[in-house]
Coordinates of C-alpha atoms and ligand atoms in Angstrom, one line a residue:
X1230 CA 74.5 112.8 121.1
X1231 CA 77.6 113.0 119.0
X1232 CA 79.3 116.2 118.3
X1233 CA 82.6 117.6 117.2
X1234 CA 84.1 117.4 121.1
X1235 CA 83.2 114.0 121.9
X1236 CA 85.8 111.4 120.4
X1237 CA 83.3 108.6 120.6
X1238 CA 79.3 108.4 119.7
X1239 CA 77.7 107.1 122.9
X1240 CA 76.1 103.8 121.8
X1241 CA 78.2 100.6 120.9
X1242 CA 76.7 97.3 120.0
X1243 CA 78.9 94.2 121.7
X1244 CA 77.6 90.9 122.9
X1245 CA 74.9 90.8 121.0
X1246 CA 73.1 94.0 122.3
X1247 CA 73.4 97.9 122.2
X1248 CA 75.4 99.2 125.2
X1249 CA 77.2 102.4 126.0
X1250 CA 80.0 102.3 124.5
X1251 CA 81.9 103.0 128.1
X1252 CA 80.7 99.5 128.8
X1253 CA 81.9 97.9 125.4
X1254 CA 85.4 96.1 126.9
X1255 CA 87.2 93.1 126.6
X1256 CA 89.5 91.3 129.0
X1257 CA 93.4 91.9 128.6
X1258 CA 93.6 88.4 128.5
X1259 CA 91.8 87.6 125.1
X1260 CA 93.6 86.3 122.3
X1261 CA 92.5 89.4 120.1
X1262 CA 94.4 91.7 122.5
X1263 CA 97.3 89.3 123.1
X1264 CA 97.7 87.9 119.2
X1265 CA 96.1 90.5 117.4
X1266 CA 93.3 87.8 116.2
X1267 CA 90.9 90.1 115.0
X1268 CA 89.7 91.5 111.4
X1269 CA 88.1 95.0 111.9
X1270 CA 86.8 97.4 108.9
X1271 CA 85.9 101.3 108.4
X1272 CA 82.8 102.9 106.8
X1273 CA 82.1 106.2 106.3
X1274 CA 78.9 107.8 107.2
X1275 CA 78.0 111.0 105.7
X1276 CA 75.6 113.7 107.5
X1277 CA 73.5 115.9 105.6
X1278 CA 71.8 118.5 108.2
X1279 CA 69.1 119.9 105.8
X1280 CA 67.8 116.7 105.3
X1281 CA 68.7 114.6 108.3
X1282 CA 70.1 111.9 106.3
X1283 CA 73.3 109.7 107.3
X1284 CA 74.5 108.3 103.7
X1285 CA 76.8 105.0 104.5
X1286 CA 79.0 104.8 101.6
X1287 CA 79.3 101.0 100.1
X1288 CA 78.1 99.5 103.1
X1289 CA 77.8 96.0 101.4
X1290 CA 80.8 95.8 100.0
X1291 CA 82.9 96.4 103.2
X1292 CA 81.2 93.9 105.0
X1293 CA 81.6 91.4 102.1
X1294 CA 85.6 92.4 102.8
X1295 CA 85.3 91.6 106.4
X1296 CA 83.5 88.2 105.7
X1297 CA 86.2 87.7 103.4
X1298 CA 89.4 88.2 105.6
X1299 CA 87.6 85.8 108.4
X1300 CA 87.0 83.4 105.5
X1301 CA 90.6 83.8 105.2
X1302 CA 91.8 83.2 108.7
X1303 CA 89.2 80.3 108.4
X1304 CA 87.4 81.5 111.1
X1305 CA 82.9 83.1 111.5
X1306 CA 80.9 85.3 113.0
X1307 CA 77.0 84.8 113.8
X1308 CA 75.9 87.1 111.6
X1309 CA 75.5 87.2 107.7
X1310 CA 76.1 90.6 105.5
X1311 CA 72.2 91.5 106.0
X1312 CA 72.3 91.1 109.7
X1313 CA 75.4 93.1 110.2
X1314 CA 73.9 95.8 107.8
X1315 CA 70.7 95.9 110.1
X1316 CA 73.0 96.0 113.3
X1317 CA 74.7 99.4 112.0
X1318 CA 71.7 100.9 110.7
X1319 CA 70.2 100.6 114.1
X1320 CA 73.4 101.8 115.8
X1321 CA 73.2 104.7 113.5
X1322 CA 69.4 105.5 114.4
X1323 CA 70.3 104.8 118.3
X1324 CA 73.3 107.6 118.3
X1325 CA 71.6 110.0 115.9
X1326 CA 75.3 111.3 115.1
X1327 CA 75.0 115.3 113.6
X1328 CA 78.5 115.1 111.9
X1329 CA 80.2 112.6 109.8
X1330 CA 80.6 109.6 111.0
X1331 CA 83.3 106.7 111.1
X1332 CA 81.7 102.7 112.0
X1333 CA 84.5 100.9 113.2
X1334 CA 83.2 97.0 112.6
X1335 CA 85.4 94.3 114.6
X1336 CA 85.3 90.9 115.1
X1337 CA 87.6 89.4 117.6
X1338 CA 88.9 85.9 119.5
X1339 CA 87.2 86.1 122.5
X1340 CA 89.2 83.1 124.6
X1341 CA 91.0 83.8 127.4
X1342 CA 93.1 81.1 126.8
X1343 CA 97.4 81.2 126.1
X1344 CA 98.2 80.5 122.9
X1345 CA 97.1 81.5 119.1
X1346 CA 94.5 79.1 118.6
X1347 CA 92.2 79.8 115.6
X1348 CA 91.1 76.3 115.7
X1349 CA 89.5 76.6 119.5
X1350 CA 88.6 80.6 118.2
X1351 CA 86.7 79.9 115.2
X1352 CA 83.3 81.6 116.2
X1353 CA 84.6 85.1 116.5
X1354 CA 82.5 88.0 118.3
X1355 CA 81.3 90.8 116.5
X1356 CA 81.3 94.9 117.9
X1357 CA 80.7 97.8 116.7
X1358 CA 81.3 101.4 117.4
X1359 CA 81.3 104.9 115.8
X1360 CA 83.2 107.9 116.3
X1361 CA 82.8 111.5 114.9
X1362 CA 85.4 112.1 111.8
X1363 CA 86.2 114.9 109.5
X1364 CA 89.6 114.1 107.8
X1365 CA 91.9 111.9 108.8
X1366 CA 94.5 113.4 106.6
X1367 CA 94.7 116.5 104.8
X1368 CA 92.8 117.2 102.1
X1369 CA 93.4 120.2 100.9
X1370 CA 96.8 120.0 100.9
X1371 CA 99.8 118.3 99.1
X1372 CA 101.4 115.5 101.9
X1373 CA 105.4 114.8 102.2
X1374 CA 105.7 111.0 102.2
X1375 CA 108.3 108.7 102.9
X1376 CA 108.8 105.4 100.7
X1377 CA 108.9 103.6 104.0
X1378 CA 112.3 101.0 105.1
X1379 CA 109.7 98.6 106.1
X1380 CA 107.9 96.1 104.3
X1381 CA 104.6 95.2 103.1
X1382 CA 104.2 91.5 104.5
X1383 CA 103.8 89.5 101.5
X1384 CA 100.5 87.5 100.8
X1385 CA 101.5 84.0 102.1
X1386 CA 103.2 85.6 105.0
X1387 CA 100.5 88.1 106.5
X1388 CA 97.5 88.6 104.0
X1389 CA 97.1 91.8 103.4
X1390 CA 94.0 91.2 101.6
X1391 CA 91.6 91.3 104.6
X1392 CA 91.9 94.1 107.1
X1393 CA 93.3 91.6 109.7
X1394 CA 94.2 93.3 113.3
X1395 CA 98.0 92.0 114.2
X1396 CA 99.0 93.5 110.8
X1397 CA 98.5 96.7 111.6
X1398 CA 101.8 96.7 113.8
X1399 CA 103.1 96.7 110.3
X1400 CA 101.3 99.9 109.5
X1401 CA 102.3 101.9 113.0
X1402 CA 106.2 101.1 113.0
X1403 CA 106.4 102.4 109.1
X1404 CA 104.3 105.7 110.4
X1405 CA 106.4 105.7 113.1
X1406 CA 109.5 105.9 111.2
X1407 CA 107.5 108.3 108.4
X1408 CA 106.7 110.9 111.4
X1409 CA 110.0 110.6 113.0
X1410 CA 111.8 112.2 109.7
X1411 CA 109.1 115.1 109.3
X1412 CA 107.3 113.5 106.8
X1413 CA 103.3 113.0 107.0
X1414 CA 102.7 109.2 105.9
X1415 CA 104.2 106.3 104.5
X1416 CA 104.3 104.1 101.0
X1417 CA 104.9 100.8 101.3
X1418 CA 106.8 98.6 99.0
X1419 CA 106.4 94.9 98.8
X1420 CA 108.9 92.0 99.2
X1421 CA 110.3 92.1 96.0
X1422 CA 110.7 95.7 95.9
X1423 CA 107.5 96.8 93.9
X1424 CA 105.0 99.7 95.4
X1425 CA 102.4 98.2 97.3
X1426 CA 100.3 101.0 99.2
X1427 CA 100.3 103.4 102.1
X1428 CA 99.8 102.5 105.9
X1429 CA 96.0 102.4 105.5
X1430 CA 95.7 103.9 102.2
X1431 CA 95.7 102.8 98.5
X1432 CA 97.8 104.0 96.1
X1433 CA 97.4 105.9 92.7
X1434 CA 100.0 108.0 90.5
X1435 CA 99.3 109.9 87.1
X1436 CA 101.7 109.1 83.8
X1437 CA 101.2 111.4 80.9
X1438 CA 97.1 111.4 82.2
X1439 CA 96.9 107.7 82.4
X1440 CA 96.0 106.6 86.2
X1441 CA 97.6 103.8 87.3
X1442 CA 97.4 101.8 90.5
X1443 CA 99.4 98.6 92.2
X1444 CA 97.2 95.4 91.4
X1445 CA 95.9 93.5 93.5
X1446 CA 98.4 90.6 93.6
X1447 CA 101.3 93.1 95.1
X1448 CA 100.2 93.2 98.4
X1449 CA 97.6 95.5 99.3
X1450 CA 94.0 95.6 101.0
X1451 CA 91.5 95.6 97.8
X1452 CA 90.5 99.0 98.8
X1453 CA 86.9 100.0 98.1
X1454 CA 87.7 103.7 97.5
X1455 CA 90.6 102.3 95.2
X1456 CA 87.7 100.5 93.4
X1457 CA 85.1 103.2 93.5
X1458 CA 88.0 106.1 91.9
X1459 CA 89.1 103.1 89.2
X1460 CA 84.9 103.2 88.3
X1461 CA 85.2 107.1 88.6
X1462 CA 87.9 107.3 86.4
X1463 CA 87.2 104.8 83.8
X1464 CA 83.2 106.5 83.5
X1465 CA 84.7 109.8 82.9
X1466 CA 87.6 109.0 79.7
X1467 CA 90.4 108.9 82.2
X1468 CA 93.0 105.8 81.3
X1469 CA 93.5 103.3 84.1
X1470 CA 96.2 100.9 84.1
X1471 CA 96.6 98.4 86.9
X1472 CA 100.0 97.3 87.1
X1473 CA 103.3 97.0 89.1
X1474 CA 105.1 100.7 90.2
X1475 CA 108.7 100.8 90.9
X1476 CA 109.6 102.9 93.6
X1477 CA 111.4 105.0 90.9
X1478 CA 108.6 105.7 89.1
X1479 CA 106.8 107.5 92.0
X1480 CA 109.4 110.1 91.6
X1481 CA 108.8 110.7 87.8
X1482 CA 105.0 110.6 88.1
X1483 CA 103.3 113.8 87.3
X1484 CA 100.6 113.6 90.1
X1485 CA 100.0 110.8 93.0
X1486 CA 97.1 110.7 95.5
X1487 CA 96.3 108.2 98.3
X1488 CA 92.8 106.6 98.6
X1489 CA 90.7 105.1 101.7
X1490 CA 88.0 105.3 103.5
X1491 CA 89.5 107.5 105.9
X1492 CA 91.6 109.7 103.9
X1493 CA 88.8 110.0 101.1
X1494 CA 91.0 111.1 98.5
X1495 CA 94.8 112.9 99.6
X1496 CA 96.8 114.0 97.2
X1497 CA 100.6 113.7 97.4
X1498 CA 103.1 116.9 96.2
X1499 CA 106.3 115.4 97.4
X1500 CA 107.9 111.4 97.9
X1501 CA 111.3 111.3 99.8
X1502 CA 111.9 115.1 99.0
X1503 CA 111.2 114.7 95.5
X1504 CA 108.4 117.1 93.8
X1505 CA 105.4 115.2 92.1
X1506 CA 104.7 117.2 88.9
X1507 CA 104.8 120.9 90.0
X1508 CA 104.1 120.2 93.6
X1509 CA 101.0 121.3 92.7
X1510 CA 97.2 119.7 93.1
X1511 CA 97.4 117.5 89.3
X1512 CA 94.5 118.2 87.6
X1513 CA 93.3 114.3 87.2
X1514 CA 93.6 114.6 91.0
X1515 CA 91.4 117.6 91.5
X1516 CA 88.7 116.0 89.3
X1517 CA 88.2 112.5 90.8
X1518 CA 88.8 114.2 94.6
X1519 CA 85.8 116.8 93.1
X1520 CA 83.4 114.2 92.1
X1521 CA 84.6 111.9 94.5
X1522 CA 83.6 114.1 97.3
X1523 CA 79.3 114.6 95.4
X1524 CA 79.4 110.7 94.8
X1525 CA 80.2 109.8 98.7
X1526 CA 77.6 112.4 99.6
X1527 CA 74.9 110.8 97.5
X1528 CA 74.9 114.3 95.1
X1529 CA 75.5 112.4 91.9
X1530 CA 72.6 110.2 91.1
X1531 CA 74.6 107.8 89.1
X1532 CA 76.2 106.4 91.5
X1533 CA 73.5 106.9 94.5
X1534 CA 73.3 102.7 94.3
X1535 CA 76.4 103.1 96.4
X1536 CA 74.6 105.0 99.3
X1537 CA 72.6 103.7 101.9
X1538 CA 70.6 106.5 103.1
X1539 CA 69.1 106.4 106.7
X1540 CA 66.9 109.1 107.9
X1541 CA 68.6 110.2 111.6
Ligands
PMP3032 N1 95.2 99.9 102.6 C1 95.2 99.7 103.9 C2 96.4 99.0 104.5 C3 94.1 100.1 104.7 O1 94.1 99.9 106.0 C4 93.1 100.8 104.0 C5 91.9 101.3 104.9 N2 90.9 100.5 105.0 C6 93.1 101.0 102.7 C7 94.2 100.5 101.9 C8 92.0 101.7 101.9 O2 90.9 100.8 101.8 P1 89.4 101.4 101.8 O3 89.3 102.3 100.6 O4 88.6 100.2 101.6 O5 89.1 102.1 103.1

């Protein structure tokens, strides 16, 4: 059974069946290991002990993303969104997780073959596993952040649209160079020097209490807690303006907070040694993170279309 010590919940489903997770390993040789030819996603599942109830939060819409990026890469998997909802539902019953929860979906080129071949690897295979996960960053905390040296790839370069393995290498050297100068994650800015996003986070700043986010045309994933805090913000009177952000205006904006599955909500108090507002928690922030945090854990009936409920 899961618990806070273990790093992994024991059952994995790979090759079309659920196996311990020990068991669930590919050769050194495939293409996904050697080329990165793999699209993978995250989704959150959230445990509620008194009533033994794992609430996956917008289930649908993250596999609609993943069958999007391999619709990208022109590529398929056997399974359609219902089937792969099933699959993790079943996974979910099978390890009976007692803590949150995080369901890493991958689908990978199997071939053993040289060479980045998409055309021979167009039926890719589908795994899952899940691991135990409380934050990923702080949340109750203001993070340092770097705007990062590196690049977002652009669009017709890397698409950054689908959650597509090899891109990640992206993500790791700008963390890499975040952490090596004491600071505690990364922004992003795109080609043409615009802000783009963080290394697996969306994200948002506040401007005299209108929220404003990068669109989707400058280079980012189409985050689904980016879309659920837009909804959040727009149903509760907040302003929401999705446009470009120069890297300048990060520095004069009055709160900022990153978004993702795995980070939830984490707000910002400082961008290359520069203050946001008073270095304080903003008080847009504290109100989305607030509601944010009921809505993911199915407490705000309004919005309970958005969590799948299984009984564990
Ligand atoms: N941007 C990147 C690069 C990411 O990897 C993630 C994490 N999936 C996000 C943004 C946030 O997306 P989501 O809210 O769908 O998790």
């Amino acid at each position: 059974m899961a618990n806070k010590t273990t790093p992994y919940c024991p059952y994995a489903f790979f090759q079309g069946k659920f196996v311990k997770t020990e068991e669930a390993k590919i050769s050194i040789m495939a293409r996904a290991v050697q080329y990165g030819m793999a699209v993978f996603s995250g989704i959150r599942g959230y445990y509620n002990q008194d009533k033994r109830l794992l609430s996956l939060f917008r289930i649908d819409d993250h596999y609609q993303r993943l069958l999007n990026a391999l619709k990208i890469l022109g590529v398929s998997i056997q399974y359609n969104k219902e089937e792969l909802k099933e699959i993790t539902i079943k996974l979910a019953k099978k390890n009976k997780p007692q803590t949150d929860v995080y369901f890493r979906p991958y689908a990978y080129a199997s071939s053993l073959r040289l060479s980045p071949n998409l055309k021979e690897d167009s039926l890719f295979v589908f795994a899952l596993y899940s691991i135990p996960l409380g934050d990923y960053l702080p949340t109750n905390k203001g993070l340092s952040v770097l705007v990062s040296s590196w690049q977002r790839p652009a669009d017709n370069a890397i698409p950054g649209r689908g959650k597509i393995c090899g891109a990640y290498i992206n993500s790791a050297i700008a963390r890499k160079e975040a952490m090596d100068l004491d600071f505690e994650e990364a922004i992003f800015l795109t080609a043409d020097g615009h802000v783009a996003e963080g290394t697996g986070e969306n994200v948002f700043i506040v401007r005299d209490r209108v929220l404003i986010t990068p669109s989707e045309s400058d280079d980012i994933l189409e985050g689904i807690t980016r879309k659920t805090i837009i909804q959040l913000a727009k149903d509760n009177g907040i302003p929401v303006e999705i446009r470009r952000i120069d890297r300048s205006e990060l520095y004069v904006s009055d709160e900022a907070f990153f978004t993702g599955t795995a980070c939830q909500l984490a707000w910002i108090s400082k961008i290359d040694n520069r203050l946001i507002g008073s270095g304080k928690k903003g008080k847009i922030t504290a109100k989305l993170q607030d509601l944010f945090f009921r809505v993911v854990r199915g407490e705000e009936y309004k919005y309970s279309g958005w969590c799948n409920k299984i009984k564990i």
